[in-house]
Structures are given as structure tokens and as C-alpha cells.
PDB file of C-alpha atoms and ligand atoms in Angstrom:
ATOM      1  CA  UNK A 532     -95.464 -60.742 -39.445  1.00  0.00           C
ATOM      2  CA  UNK A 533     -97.843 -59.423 -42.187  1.00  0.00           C
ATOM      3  CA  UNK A 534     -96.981 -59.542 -45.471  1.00  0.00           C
ATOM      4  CA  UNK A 535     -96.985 -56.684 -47.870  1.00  0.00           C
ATOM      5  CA  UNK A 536     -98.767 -56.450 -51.018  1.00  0.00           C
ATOM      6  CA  UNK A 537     -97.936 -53.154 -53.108  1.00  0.00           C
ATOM      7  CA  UNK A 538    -100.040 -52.309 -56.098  1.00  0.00           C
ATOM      8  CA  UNK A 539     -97.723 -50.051 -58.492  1.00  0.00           C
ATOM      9  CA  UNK A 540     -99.857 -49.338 -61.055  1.00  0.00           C
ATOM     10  CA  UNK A 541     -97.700 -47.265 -63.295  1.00  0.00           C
ATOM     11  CA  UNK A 542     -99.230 -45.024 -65.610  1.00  0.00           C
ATOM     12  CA  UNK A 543    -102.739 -46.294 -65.545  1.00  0.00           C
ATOM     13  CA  UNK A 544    -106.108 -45.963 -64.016  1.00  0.00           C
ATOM     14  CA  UNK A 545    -108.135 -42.622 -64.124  1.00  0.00           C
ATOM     15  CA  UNK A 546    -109.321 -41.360 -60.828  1.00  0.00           C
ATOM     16  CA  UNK A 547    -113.087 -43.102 -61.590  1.00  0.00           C
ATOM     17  CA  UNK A 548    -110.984 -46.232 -62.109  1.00  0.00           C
ATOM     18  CA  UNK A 549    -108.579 -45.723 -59.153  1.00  0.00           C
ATOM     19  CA  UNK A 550    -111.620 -45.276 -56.435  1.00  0.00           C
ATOM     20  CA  UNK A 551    -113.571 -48.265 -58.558  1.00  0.00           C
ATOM     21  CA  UNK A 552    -110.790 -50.528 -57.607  1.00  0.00           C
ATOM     22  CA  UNK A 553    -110.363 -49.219 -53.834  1.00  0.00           C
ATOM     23  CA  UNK A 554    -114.575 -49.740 -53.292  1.00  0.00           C
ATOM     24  CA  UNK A 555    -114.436 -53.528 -55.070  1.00  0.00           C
ATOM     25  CA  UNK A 556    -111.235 -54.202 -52.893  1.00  0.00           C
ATOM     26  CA  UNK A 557    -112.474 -53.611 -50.135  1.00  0.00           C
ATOM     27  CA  UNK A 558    -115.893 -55.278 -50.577  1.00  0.00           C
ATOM     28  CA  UNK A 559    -113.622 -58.342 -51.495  1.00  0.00           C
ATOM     29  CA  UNK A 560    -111.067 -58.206 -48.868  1.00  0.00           C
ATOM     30  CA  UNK A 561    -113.783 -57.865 -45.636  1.00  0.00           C
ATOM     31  CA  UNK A 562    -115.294 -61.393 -47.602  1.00  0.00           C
ATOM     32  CA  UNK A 563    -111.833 -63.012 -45.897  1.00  0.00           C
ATOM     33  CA  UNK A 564    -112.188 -62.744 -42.140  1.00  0.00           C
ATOM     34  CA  UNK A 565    -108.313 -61.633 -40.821  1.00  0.00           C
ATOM     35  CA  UNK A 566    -107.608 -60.546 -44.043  1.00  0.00           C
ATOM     36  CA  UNK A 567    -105.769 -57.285 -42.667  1.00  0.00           C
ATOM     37  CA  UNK A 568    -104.610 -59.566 -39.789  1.00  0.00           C
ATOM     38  CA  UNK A 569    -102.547 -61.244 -42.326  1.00  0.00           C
ATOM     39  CA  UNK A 570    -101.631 -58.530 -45.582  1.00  0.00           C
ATOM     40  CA  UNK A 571    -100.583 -55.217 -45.213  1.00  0.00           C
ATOM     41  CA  UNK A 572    -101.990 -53.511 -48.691  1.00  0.00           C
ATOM     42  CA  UNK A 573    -100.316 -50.946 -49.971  1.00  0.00           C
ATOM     43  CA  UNK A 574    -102.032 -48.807 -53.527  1.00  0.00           C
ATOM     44  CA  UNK A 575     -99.424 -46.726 -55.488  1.00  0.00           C
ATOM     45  CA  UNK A 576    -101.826 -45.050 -58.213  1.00  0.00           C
ATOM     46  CA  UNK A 577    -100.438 -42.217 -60.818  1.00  0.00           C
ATOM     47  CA  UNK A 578    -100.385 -38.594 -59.648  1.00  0.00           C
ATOM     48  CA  UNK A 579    -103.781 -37.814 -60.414  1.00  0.00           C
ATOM     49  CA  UNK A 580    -104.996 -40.627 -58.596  1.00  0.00           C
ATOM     50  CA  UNK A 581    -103.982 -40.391 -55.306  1.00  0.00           C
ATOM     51  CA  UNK A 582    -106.662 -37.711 -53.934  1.00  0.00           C
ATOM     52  CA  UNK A 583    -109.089 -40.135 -54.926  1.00  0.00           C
ATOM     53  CA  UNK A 584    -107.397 -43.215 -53.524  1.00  0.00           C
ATOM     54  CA  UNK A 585    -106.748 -40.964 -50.442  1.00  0.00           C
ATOM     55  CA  UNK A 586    -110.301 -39.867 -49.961  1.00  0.00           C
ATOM     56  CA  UNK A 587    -111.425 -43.738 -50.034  1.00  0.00           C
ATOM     57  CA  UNK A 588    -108.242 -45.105 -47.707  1.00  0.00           C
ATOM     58  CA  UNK A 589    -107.286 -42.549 -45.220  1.00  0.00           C
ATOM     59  CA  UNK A 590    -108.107 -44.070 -42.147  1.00  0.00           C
ATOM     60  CA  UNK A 591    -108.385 -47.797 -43.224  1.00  0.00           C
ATOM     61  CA  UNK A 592    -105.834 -50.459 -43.240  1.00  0.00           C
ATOM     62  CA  UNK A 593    -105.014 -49.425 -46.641  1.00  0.00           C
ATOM     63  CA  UNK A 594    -101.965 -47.749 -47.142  1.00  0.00           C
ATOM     64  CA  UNK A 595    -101.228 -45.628 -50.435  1.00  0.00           C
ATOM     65  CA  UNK A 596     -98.614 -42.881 -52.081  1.00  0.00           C
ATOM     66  CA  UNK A 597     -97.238 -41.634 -54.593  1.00  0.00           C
ATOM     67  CA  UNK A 598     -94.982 -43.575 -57.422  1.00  0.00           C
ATOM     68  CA  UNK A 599     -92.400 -40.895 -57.333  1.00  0.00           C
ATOM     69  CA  UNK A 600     -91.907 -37.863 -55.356  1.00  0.00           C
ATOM     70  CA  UNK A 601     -89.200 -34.778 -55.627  1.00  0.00           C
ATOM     71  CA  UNK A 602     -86.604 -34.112 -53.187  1.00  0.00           C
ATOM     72  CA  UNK A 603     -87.861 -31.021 -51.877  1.00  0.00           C
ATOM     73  CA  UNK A 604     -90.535 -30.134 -50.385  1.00  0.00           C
ATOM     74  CA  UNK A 605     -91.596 -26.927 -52.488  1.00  0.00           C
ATOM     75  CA  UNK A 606     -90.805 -24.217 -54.934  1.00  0.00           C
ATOM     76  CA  UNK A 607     -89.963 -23.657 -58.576  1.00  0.00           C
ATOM     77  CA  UNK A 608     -90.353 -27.271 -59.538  1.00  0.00           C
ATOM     78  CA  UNK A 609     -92.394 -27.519 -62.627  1.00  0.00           C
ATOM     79  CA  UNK A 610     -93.985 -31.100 -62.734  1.00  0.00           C
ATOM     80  CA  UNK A 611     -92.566 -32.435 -59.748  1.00  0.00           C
ATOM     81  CA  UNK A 612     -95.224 -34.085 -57.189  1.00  0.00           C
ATOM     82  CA  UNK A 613     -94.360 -32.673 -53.695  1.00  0.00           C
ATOM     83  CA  UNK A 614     -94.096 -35.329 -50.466  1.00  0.00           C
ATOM     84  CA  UNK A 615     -94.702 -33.255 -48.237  1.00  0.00           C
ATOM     85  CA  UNK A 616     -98.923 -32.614 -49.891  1.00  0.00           C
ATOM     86  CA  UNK A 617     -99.293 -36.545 -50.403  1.00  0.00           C
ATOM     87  CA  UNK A 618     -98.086 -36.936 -46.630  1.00  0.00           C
ATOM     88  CA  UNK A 619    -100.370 -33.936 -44.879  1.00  0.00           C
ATOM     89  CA  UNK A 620    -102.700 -33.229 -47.275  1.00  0.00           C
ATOM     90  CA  UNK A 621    -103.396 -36.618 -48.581  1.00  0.00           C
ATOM     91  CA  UNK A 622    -102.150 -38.325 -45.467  1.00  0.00           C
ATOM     92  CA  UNK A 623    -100.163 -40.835 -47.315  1.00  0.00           C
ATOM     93  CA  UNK A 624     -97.894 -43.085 -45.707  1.00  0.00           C
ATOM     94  CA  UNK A 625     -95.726 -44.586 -48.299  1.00  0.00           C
ATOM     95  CA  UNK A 626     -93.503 -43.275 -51.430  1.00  0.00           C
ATOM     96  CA  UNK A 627     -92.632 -45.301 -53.866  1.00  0.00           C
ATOM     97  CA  UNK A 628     -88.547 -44.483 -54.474  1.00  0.00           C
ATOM     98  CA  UNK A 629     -85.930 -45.234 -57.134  1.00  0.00           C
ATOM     99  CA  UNK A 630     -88.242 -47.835 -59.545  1.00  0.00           C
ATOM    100  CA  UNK A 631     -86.058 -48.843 -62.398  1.00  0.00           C
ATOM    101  CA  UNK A 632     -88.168 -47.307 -64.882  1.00  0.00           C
ATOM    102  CA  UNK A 633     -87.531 -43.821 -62.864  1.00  0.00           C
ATOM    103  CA  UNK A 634     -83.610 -45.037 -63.000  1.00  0.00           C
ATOM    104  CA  UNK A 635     -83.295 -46.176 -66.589  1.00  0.00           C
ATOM    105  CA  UNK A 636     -86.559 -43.619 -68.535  1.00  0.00           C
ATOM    106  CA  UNK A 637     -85.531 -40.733 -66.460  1.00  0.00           C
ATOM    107  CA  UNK A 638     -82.097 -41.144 -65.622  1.00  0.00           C
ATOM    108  CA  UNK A 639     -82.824 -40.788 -62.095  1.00  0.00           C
ATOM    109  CA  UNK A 640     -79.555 -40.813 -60.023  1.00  0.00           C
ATOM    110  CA  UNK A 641     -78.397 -42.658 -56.800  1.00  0.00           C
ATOM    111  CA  UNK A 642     -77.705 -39.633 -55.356  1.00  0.00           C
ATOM    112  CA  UNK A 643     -81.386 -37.914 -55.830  1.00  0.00           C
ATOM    113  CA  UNK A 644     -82.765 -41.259 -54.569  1.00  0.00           C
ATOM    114  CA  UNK A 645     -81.222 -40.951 -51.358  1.00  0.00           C
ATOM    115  CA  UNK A 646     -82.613 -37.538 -51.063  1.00  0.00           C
ATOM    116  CA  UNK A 647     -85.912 -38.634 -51.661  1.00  0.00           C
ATOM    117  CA  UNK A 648     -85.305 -41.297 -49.269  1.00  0.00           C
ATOM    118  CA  UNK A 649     -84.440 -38.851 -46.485  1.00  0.00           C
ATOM    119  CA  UNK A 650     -87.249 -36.323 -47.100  1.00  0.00           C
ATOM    120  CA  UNK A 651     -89.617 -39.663 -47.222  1.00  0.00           C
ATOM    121  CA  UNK A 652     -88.352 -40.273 -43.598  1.00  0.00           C
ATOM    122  CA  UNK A 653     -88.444 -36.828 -42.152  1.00  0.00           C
ATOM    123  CA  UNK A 654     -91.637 -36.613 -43.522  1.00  0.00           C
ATOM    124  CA  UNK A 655     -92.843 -39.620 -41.221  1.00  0.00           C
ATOM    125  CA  UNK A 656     -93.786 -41.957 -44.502  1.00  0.00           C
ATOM    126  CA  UNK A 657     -91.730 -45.224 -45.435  1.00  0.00           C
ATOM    127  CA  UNK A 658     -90.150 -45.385 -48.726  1.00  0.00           C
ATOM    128  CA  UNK A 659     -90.850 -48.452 -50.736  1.00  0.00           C
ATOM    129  CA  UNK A 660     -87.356 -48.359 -51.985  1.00  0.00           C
ATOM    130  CA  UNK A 661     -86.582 -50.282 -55.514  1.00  0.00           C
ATOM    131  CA  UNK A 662     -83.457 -51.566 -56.717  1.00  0.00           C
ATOM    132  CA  UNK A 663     -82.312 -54.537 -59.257  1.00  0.00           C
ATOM    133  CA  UNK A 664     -79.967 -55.722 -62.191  1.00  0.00           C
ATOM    134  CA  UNK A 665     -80.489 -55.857 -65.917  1.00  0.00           C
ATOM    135  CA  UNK A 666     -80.126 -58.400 -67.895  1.00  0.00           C
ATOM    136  CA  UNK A 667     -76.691 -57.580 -68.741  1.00  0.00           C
ATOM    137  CA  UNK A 668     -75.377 -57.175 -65.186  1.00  0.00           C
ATOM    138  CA  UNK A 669     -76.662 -60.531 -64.002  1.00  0.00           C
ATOM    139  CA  UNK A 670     -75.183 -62.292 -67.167  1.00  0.00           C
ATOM    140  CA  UNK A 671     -71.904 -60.677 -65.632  1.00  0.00           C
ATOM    141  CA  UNK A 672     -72.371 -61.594 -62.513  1.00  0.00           C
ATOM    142  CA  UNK A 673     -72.837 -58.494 -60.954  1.00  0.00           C
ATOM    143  CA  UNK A 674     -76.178 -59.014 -59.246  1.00  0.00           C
ATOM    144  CA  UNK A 675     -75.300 -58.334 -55.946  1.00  0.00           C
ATOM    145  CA  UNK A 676     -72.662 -56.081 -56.218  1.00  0.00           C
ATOM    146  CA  UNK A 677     -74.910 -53.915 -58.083  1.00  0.00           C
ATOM    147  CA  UNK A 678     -78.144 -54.428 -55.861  1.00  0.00           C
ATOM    148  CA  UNK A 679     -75.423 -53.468 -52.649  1.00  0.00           C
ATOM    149  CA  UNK A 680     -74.076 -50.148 -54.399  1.00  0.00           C
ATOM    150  CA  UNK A 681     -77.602 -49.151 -55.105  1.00  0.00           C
ATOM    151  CA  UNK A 682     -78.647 -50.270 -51.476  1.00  0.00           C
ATOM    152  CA  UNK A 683     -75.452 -48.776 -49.876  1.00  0.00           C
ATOM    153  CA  UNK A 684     -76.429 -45.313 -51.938  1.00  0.00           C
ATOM    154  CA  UNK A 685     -79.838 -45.232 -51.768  1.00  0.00           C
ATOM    155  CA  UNK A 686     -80.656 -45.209 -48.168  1.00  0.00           C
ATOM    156  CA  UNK A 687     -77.222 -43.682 -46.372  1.00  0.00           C
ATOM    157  CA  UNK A 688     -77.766 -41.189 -43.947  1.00  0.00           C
ATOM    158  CA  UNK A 689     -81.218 -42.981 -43.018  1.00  0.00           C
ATOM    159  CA  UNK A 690     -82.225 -43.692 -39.238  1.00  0.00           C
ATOM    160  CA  UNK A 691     -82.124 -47.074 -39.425  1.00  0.00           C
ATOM    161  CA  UNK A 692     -84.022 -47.121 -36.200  1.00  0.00           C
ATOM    162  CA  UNK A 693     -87.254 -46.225 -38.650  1.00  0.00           C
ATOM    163  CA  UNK A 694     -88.780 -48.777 -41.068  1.00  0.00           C
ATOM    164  CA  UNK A 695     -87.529 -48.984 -44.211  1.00  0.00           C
ATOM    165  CA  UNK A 696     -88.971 -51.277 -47.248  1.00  0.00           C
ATOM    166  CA  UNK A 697     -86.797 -52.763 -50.092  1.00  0.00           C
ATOM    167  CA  UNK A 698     -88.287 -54.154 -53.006  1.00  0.00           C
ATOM    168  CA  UNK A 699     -85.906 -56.051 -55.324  1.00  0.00           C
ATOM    169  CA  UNK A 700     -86.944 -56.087 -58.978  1.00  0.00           C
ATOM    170  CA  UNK A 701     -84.496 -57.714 -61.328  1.00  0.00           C
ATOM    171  CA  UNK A 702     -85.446 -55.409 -64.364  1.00  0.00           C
ATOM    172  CA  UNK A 703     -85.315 -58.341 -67.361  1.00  0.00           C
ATOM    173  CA  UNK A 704     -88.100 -60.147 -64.675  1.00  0.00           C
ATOM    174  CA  UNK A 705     -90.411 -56.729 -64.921  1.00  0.00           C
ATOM    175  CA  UNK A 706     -93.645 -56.904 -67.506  1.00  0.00           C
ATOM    176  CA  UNK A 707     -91.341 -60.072 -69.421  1.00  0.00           C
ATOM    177  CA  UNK A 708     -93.207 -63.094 -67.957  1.00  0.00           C
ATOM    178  CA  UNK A 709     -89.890 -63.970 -67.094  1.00  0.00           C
ATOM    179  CA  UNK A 710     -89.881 -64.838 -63.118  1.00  0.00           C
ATOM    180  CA  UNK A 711     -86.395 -64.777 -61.404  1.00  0.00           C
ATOM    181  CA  UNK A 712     -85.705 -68.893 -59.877  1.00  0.00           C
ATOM    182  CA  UNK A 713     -86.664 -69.420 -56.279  1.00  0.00           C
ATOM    183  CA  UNK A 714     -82.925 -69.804 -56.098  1.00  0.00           C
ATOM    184  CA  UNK A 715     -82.411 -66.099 -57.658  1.00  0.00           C
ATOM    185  CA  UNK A 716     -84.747 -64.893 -55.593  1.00  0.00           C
ATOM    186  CA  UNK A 717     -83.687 -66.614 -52.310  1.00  0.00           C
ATOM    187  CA  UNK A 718     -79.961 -65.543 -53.030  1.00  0.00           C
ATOM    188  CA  UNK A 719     -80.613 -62.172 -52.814  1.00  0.00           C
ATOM    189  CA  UNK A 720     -82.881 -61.312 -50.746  1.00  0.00           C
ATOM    190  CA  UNK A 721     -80.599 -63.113 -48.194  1.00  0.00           C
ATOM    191  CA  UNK A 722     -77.755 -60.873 -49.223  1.00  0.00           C
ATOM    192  CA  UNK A 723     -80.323 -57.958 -48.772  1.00  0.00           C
ATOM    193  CA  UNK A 724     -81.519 -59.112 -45.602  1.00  0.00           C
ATOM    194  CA  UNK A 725     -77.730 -59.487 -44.502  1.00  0.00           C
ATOM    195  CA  UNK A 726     -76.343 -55.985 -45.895  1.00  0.00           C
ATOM    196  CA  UNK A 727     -79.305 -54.832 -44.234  1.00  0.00           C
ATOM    197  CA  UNK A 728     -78.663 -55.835 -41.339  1.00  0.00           C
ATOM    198  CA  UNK A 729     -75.321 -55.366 -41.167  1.00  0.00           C
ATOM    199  CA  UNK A 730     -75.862 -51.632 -41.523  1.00  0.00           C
ATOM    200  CA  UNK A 731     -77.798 -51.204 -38.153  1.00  0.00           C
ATOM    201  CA  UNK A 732     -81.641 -51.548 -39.859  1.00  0.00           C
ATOM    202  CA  UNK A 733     -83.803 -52.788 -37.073  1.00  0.00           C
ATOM    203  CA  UNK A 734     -87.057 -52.728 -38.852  1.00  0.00           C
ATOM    204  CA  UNK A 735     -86.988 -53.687 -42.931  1.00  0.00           C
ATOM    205  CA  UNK A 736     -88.804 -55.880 -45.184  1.00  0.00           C
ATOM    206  CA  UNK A 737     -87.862 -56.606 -48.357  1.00  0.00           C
ATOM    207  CA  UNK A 738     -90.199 -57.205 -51.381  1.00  0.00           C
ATOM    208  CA  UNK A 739     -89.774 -59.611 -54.424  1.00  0.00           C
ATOM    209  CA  UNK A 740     -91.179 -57.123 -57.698  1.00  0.00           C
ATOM    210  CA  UNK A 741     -91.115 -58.939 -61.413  1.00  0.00           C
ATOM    211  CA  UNK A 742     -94.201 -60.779 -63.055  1.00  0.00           C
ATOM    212  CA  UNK A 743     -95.520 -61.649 -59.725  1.00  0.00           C
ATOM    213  CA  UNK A 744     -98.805 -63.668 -60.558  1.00  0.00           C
ATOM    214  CA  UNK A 745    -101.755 -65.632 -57.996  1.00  0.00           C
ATOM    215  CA  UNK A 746     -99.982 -68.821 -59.308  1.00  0.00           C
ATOM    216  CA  UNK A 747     -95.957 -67.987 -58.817  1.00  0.00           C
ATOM    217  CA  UNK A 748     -97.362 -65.655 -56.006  1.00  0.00           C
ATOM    218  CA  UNK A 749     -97.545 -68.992 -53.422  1.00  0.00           C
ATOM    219  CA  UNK A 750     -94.005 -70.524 -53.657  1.00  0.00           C
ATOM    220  CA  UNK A 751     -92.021 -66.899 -54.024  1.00  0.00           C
ATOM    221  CA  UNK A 752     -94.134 -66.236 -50.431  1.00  0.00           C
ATOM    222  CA  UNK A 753     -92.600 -69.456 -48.716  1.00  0.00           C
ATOM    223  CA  UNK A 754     -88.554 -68.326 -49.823  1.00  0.00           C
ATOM    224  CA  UNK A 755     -86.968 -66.822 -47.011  1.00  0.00           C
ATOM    225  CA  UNK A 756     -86.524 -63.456 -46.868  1.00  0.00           C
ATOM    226  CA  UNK A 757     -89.607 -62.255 -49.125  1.00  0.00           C
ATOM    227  CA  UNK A 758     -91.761 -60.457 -46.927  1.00  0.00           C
ATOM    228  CA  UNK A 759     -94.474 -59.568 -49.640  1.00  0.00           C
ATOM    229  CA  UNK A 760     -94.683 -58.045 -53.510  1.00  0.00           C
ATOM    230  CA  UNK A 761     -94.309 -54.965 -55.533  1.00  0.00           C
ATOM    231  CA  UNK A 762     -96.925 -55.975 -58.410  1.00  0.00           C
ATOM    232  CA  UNK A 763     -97.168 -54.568 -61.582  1.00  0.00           C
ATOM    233  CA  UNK A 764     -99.320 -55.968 -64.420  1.00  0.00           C
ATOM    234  CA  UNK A 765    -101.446 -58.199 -62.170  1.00  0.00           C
ATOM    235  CA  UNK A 766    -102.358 -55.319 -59.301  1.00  0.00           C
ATOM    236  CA  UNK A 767    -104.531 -53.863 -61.879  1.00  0.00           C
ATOM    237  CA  UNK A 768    -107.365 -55.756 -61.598  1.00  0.00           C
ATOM    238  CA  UNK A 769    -108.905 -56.693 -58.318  1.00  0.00           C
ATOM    239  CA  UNK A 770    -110.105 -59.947 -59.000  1.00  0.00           C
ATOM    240  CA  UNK A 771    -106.033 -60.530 -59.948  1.00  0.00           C
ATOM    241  CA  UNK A 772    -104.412 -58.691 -57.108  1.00  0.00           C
ATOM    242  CA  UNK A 773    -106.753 -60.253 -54.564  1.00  0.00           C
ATOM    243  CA  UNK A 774    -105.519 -63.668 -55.627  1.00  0.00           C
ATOM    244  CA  UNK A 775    -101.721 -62.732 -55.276  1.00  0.00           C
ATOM    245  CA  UNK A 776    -103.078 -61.781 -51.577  1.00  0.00           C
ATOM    246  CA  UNK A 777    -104.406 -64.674 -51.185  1.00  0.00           C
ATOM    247  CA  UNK A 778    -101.470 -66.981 -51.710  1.00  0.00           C
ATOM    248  CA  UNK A 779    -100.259 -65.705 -48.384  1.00  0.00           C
TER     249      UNK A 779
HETATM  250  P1  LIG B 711     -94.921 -56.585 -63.339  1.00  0.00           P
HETATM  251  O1  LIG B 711     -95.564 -57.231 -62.136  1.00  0.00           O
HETATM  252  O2  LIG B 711     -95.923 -56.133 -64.363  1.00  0.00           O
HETATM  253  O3  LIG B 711     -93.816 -57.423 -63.895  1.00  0.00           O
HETATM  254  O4  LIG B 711     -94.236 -55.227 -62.837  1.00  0.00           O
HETATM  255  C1  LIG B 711     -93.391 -55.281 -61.743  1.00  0.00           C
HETATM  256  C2  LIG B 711     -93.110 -53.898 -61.321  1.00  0.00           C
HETATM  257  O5  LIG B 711     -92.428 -53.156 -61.993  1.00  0.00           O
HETATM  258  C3  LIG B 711     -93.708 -53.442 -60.066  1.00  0.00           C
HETATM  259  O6  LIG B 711     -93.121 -52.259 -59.649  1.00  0.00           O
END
């Protein structure tokens, strides 16, 4: 089984930048013979970015979409970014869903993230589905039950027949430094892997997200359970990302 490698790169990169990284990527990656054999690359560049990370991936083994997408397809919406245009106009095959910083900076909802997760799937794309603890709920002990009720929320109503991706990011471990234990990490995405499965999914992987770096990037890959990353800080450069792939 491949494993994934998701870029989120927030709110950064202009569209010169975005298709700058893309070209040196890929002039990189081909240096690796099976690199694709082995890493499924996905690029999750702001709005603006996408048509030019489209224009340069549609068609290759890179995958790309959008860091956030409405729940409906259309209409009076003012500054939403529509799913249904990154998946048949840009031919994107991924959404990004539910990242804490959507959660805790714009109060998105549980509810409104399982929308987005259903219009992701009737849309033929795969959500890359986020969901974590804070600080405070771990130091309470309510890791899993909160990763569970955001889990259990977040993707009812799904065919669970169609691929999903879960990418747990204990918030205190995103942009800190601060990388969650191999034990942490092992801990839950067993749990994940169980709930999962428990609920009929036939086809999920489930990311680690949190200050993943080329030199924790190696031992997080060998925990069981952690079929790739969701990478912040160090998906921005390629020389940086490329190395995290490389681990694998
Ligand atoms: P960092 O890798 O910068 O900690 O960010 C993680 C993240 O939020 C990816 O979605």
C-alpha cells in the first residue's frame, strides 16, 4: 500500500509560487525511480492556487484540492469555494474537510462537516477528513472520546463502500514543534482504525498531521496504523517535503 503525503499549505503560496513548487517537484520526484510506485502525493494550495496547481497536475499522479469547500454546490454564497468547480472544472480529486483551524477560527460545526463530507463523495472526490484534541482535552483524558464524536459526526451517512481518508492532528502538536509520542500516535490511530472499521469502512487510511518533519517523518511511518502525513510547515518547500517522502 502507498503511502500518502498531503501538502496543506494554508494560507500561503501565490499562484507563480504554487506552479514553481509543482514543476521542481516533479523534476525531483522522477530523480527516484518508483517514486509514485511507493507515495501517493496529494497538493492542497489556497483558493487562488488551485487552477494553477490543476493546470500542472491534472492527469499526473499528483492529486490536489481545495483546503475547504461549502456544502452546496451553488448559489448566493458570497466567498464560499464551490466543490463541485474544483471537481469538473479543475478536476480535483481531493477536499480537504473539517481542519481544526476551520473548527476552532471559523467555528465550523460537526454538522456542516458532514455535509461537506457527503457532497465530497457524491461529487466522486475523497475527503481528507481532519479531526484531533486540544491541549486541554488530552490533559482530561478525552482524546479518544473526542476524536470518536468528531469521527462518528463527521462522516455519518457516508458509503463506506467509497474511500475515505482521516487525518488525525492533535491541535497542541500543529505549527508547536511539539510531536505527539509514537505511543500517542500509535494509540489512536488504532482506535481510529478500529471505530473505523467497526462502522462498515472497507477502504480508509488514516494520516498522522502535527510538526511532521524528514527526521520524525521515518519512525511515525513504521507505527501501525499511519498510512502517510498531512504536512504543514515543512510541505512548503520542496527540498523539505521531498525528504518527508522520502522517509517512506
Ligand atoms: P505543521 O506540519 O506545520 O505542524 O501543520 C500541520 C497541519 O496543520 C497540517 O494540516
Amino acid at each position: 500500500m502507498k503511502k500518502i503525503f498531503a501538502a496543506n499549505w494554508k494560507l500561503n503560496k501565490t499562484p507563480e509560487q504554487a506552479r514553481e513548487f509543482v514543476i521542481q517537484f516533479k523534476n525531483e520526484a522522477f530523480k527516484h525511480a518508483d517514486f509514485f510506485k511507493t507515495c501517493e502525493v496529494i497538493l492542497f494550495p489556497q483558493a487562488f492556487g488551485l487552477e494553477a496547481v490543476s493546470s500542472l497536475c491534472a492527469g499526473t499522479e499528483i492529486g490536489f484540492g481545495p483546503q475547504n469547500i461549502y456544502f452546496e454546490k451553488s448559489g448566493a454564497f458570497t466567498g464560499e469555494n464551490s466543490a463541485e468547480v474544483a471537481s469538473v472544472a479543475l478536476k480535483a480529486k481531493f477536499a480537504l474537510i473539517g481542519h481544526s483551524e476551520r473548527r476552532e477560527i471559523f467555528k465550523e460545526i460537526d454538522g456542516q462537516l458532514n455535509k461537506k463530507n457527503i457532497l465530497v463523495q457524491s461529487l466522486k472526490m475523497t475527503s481528507v477528513f481532519c479531526i484531533g484534541e486540544s491541549l486541554q482535552q488530552r490533559e482530561a483524558f478525552q482524546t479518544l472520546p473526542v476524536c470518536f464524536a468528531q469521527l462518528d459526526a463527521g462522516l455519518a451517512g457516508l458509503d463506506q463502500n467509497v474511500r475515505v481518508i482521516v487525518a488525525y492532528e492533535p491541535v497542541w502538536a500543529i505549527g508547536t514543534g511539539k510531536v505527539a509520542t509514537l505511543e500517542q500516535v500509535a494509540e489512536v490511530h488504532q482506535a481510529i482504525n478500529d471505530k473505523l472499521e467497526a462502522r462498515g469502512f472497507k477502504s480508509f487510511q488514516i494520516l498522522y498531521g502535527g510538526s511532521v518533519k524528514a527526521d520524525n517523518a521515518a519512525s511515525l511511518l513504521k507505527v501501525p496504523h499511519v498510512d502517510g502525513f498531512l504536512i504543514g510547515g515543512a510541505s512548503l518547500e520542496v527540498s523539505s517535503f521531498l525528504n518527508v517522502c522520502l522517509a517512506n
